[in-house]
Tab-separated table of C-alpha atoms in Angstrom:
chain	number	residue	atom	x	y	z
A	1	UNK	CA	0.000	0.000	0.000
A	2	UNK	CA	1.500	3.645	-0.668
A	3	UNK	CA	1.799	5.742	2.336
A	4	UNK	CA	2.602	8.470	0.356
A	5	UNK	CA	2.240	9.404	-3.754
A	6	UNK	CA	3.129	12.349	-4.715
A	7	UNK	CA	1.885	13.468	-8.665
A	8	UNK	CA	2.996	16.190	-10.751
A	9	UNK	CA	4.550	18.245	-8.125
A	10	UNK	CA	5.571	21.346	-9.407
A	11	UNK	CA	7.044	24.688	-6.758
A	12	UNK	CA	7.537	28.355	-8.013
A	13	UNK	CA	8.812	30.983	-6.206
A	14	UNK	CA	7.676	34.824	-7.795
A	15	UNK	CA	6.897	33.078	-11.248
A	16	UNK	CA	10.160	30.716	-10.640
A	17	UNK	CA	9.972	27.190	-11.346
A	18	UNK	CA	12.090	24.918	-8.773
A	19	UNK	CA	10.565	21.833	-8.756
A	20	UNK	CA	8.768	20.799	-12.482
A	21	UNK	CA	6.256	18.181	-12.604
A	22	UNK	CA	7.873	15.160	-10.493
A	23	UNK	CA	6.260	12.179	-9.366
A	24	UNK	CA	7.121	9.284	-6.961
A	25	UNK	CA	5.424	7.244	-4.070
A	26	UNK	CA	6.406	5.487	-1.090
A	27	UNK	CA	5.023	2.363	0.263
A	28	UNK	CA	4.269	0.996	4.248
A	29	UNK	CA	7.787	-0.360	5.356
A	30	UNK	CA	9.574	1.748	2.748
A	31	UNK	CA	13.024	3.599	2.246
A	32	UNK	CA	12.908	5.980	0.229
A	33	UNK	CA	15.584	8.499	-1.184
A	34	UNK	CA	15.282	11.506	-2.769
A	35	UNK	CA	19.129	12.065	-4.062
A	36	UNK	CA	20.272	15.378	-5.722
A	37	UNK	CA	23.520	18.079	-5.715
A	38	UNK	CA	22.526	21.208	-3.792
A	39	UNK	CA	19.657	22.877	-5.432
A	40	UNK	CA	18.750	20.222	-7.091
A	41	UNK	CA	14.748	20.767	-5.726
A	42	UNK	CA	15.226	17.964	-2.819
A	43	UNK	CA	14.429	19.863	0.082
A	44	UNK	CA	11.961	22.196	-1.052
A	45	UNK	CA	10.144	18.801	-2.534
A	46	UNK	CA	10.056	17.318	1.291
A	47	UNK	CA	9.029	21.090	2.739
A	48	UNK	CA	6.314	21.138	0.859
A	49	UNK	CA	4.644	17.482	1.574
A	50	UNK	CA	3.744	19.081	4.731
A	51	UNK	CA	3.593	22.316	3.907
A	52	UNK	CA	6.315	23.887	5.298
A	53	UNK	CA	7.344	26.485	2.851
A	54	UNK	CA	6.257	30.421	3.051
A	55	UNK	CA	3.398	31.276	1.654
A	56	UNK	CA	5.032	32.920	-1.495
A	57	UNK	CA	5.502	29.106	-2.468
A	58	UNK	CA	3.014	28.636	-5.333
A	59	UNK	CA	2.498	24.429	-5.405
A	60	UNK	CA	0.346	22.872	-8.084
A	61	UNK	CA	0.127	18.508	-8.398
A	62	UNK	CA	-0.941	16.014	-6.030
A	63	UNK	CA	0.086	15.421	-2.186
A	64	UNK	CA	-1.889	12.432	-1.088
A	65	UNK	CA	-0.671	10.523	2.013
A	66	UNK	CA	-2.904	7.056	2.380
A	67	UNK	CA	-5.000	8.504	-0.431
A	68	UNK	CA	-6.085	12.189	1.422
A	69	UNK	CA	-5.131	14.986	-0.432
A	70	UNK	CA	-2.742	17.432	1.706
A	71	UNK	CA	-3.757	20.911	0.717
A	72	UNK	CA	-3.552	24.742	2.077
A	73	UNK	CA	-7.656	24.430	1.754
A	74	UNK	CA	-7.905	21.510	4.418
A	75	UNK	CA	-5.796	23.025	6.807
A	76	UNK	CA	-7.828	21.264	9.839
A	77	UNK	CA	-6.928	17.748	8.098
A	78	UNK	CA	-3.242	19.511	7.688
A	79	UNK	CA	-2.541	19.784	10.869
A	80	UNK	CA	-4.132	16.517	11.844
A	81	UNK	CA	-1.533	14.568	9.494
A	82	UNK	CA	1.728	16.524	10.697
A	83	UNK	CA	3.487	15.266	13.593
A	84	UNK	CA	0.549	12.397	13.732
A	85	UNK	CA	0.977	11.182	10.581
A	86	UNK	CA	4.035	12.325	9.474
A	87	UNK	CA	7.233	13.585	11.166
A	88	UNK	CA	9.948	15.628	10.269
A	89	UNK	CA	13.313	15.536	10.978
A	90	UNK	CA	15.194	19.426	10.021
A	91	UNK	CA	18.977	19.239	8.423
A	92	UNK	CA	20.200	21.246	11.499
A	93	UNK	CA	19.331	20.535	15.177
A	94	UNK	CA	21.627	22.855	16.337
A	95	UNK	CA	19.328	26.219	15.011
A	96	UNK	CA	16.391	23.555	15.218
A	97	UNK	CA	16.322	23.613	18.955
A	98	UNK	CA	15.326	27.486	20.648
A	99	UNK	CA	18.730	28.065	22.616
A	100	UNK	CA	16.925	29.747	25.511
A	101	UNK	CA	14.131	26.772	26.283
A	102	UNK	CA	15.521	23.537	28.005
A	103	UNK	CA	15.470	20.166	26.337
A	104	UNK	CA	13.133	18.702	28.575
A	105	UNK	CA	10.640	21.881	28.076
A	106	UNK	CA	11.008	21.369	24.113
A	107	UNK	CA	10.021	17.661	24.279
A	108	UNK	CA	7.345	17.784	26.785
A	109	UNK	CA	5.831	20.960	24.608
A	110	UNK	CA	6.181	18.463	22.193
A	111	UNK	CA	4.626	15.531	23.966
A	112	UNK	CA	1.607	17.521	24.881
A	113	UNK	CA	0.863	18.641	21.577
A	114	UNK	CA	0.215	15.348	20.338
A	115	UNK	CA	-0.985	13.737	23.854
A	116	UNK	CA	-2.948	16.336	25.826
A	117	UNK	CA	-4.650	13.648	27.601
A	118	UNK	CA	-1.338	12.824	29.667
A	119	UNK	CA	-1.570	13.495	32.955
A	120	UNK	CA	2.449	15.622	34.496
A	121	UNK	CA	3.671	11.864	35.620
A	122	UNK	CA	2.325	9.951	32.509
A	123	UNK	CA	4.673	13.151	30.144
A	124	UNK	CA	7.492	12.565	32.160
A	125	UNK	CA	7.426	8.948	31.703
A	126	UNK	CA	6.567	9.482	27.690
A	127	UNK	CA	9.412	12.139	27.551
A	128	UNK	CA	11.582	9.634	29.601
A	129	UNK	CA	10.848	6.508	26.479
A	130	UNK	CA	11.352	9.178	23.724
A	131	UNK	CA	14.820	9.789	24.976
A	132	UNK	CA	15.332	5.954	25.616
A	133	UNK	CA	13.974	5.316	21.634
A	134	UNK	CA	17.018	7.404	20.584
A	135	UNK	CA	19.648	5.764	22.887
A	136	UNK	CA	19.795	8.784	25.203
A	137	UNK	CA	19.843	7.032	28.809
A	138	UNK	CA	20.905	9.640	31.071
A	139	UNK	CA	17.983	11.495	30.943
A	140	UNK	CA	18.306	13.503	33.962
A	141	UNK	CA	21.529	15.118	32.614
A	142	UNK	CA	19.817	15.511	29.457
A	143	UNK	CA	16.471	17.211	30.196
A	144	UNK	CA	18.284	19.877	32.460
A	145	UNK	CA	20.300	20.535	29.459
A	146	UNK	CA	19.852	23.710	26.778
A	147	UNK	CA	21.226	22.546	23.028
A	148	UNK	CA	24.456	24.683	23.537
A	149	UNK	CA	25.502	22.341	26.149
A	150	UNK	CA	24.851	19.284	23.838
A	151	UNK	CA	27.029	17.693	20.830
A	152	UNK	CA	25.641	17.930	17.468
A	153	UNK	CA	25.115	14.147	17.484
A	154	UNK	CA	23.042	14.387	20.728
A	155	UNK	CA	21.235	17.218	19.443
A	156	UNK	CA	20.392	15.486	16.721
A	157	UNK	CA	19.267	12.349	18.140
A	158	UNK	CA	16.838	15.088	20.473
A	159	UNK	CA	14.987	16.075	16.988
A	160	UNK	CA	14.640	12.499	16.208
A	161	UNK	CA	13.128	11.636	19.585
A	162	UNK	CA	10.415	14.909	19.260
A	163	UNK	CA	9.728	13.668	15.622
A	164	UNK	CA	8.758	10.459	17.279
A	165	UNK	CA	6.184	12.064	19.600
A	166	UNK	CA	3.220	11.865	17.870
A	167	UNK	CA	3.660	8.321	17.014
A	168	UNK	CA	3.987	9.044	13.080
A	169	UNK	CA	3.884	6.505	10.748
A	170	UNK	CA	6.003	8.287	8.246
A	171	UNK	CA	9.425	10.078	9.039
A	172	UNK	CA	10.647	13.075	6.596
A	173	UNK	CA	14.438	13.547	7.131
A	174	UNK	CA	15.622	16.214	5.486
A	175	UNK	CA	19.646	15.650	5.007
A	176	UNK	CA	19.179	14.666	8.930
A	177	UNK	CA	23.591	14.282	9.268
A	178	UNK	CA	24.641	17.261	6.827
A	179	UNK	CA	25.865	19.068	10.143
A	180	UNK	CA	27.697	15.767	11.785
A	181	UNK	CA	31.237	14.763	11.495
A	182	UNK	CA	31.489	11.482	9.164
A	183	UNK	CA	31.687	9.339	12.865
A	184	UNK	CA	28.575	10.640	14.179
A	185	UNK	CA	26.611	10.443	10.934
A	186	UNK	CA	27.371	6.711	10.531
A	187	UNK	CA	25.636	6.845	14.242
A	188	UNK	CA	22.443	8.702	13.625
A	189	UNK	CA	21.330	6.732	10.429
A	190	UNK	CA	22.061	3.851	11.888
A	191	UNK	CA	19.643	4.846	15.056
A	192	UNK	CA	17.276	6.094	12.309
A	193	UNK	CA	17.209	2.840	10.578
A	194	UNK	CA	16.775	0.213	13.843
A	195	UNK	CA	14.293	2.910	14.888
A	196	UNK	CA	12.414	3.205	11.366
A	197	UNK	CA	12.639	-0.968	11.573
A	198	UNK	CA	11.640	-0.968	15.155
A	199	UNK	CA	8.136	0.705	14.659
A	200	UNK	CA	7.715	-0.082	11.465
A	201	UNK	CA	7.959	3.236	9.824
A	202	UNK	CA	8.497	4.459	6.192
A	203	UNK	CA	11.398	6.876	5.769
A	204	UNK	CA	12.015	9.928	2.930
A	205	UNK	CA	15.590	10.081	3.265
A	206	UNK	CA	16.786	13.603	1.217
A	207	UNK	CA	20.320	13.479	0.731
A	208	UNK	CA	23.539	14.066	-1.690
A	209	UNK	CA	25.666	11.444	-0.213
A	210	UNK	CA	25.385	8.309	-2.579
A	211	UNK	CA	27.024	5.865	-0.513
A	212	UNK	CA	24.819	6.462	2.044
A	213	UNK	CA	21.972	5.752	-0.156
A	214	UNK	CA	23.453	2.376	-1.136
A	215	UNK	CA	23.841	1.044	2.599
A	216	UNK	CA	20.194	2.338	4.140
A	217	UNK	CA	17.796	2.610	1.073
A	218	UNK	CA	15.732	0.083	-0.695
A	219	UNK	CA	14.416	2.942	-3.606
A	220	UNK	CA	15.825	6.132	-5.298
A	221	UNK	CA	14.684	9.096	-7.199
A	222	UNK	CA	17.838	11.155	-8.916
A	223	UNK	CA	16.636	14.677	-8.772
A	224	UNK	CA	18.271	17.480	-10.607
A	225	UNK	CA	17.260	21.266	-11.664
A	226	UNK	CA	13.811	20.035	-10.456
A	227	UNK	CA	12.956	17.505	-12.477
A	228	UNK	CA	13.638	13.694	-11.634
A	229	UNK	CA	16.496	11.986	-13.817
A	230	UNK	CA	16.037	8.208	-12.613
A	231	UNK	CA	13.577	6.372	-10.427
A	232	UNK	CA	13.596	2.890	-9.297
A	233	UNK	CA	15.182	0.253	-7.087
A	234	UNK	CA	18.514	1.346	-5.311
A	235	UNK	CA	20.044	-1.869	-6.527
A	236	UNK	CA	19.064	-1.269	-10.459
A	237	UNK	CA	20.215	2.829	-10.415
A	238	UNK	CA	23.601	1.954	-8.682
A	239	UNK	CA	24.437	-1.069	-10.745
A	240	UNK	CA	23.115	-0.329	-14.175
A	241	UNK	CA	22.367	3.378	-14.285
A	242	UNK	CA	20.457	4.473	-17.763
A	243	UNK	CA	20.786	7.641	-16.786
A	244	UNK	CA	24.153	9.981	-18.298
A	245	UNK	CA	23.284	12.387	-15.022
A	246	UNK	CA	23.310	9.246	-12.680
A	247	UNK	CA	26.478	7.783	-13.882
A	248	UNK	CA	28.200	10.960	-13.334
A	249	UNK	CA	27.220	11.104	-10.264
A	250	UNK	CA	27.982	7.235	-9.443
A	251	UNK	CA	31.540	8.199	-11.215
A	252	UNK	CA	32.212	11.064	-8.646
A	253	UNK	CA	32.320	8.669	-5.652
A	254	UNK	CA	34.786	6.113	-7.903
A	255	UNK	CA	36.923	8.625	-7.739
């Protein structure tokens, strides 16, 4: 079954065209990658599947996630789907985060968003299992915390654990190690993975880093100047690309 299908996507911004007429689904279970160079159309593509973008965005196509349209006229539906339905994981936690809240204030905000019916022991204990989920166990340390005080990786694994919160079947991660050194990357997508496995989540991975592609995803669309190049299996694009944009791309890592 498709979780998500996106159809003839297609973003302007004042009358310019970023992302032109691409198409691509995603199934229960699935991971997914949206791979392009910077500019390429990748992140604007997974800002606007919930919405995200300024209202100067003009979209036109079709958002459906388990066959409901996701428009700016159903905003009630909208808001039902995001966080619920779908979570998001931002390229930076470090600007993600407010500097001036503590960690524990940011998750249980969170938390209560998506669970008002929790009771101040039942959110402590649900803000306690979110940090657990992410392989943060010294919670204590951690909730008293602000993000300056944390490592990127930590950070990181903090916007993971709040994407988690509303119990989303869907995770958007939006080039979720781009601010990691390589040791800590190799970390977070492998917590991403177990926890995408664990729950049985589908994943939109948007990325540039190939390699990475070929060790976590099952499918890939090759996105550049807006418009897809190649969609299909990760094992088909990598071995036999058809592609001359692809293979350029596969050639760069050879290197």
């Amino acid at each position: 079954m498709k979780i998500l299908d996106v159809k003839d996507l297609e973003i302007s911004f004042k009358d310019k065209k970023v992302v032109k007429g691409i198409s691509f689904d995603i199934g229960e279970g699935d991971t997914f990658a949206l791979v392009g160079e910077s500019g390429s159309g990748k992140s604007v593509t997974c800002s606007s599947i919930l919405r995200l973008l300024p209202s100067s965005a003009q979209i036109k196509g079709s958002i459906k996630y388990k066959n409901i349209e996701i428009n700016w006229e159903q905003f009630n539906k909208l808001k039902e789907i995001r966080g619920k339905e779908i979570g998001y994981i931002p390229q930076n936690p470090i600007t993600s985060l407010n500097p001036v809240k503590s960690i524990y204030s940011q998750i249980k905000e969170t938390v209560e968003l998506y669970n008002p019916q929790l009771d101040k022991l039942e959110l402590f204990i649900f803000c306690k299992n979110l940090l657990a989920d992410v392989q943060l166990y010294d919670f204590e340390k951690v909730f008293q915390s602000y993000p300056f005080e944390l490592s990127g990786g930590m950070c990181q694994r903090i916007m993971i654990a709040m994407a988690l919160a509303g119990k989303p079947k869907l995770l958007l991660a939006d080039e979720p190690t781009t601010a990691l050194d390589v040791t800590i990357q190799a970390e977070i997508m492998t917590l991403l993975l177990e926890t995408t496995k664990k729950k049985g989540l589908s994943l939109l991975l948007i990325t540039h880093d190939l390699p990475l592609v070929a060790q976590t995803c099952k499918r890939v669309a090759v996105i550049k100047d807006g418009e897809i190049q190649e969609y299909g299996s990760v094992q088909d694009i990598f071995t036999q690309p058809q592609n001359a944009y692809t293979k350029s791309l596969l050639d760069s890592i050879k290197l």
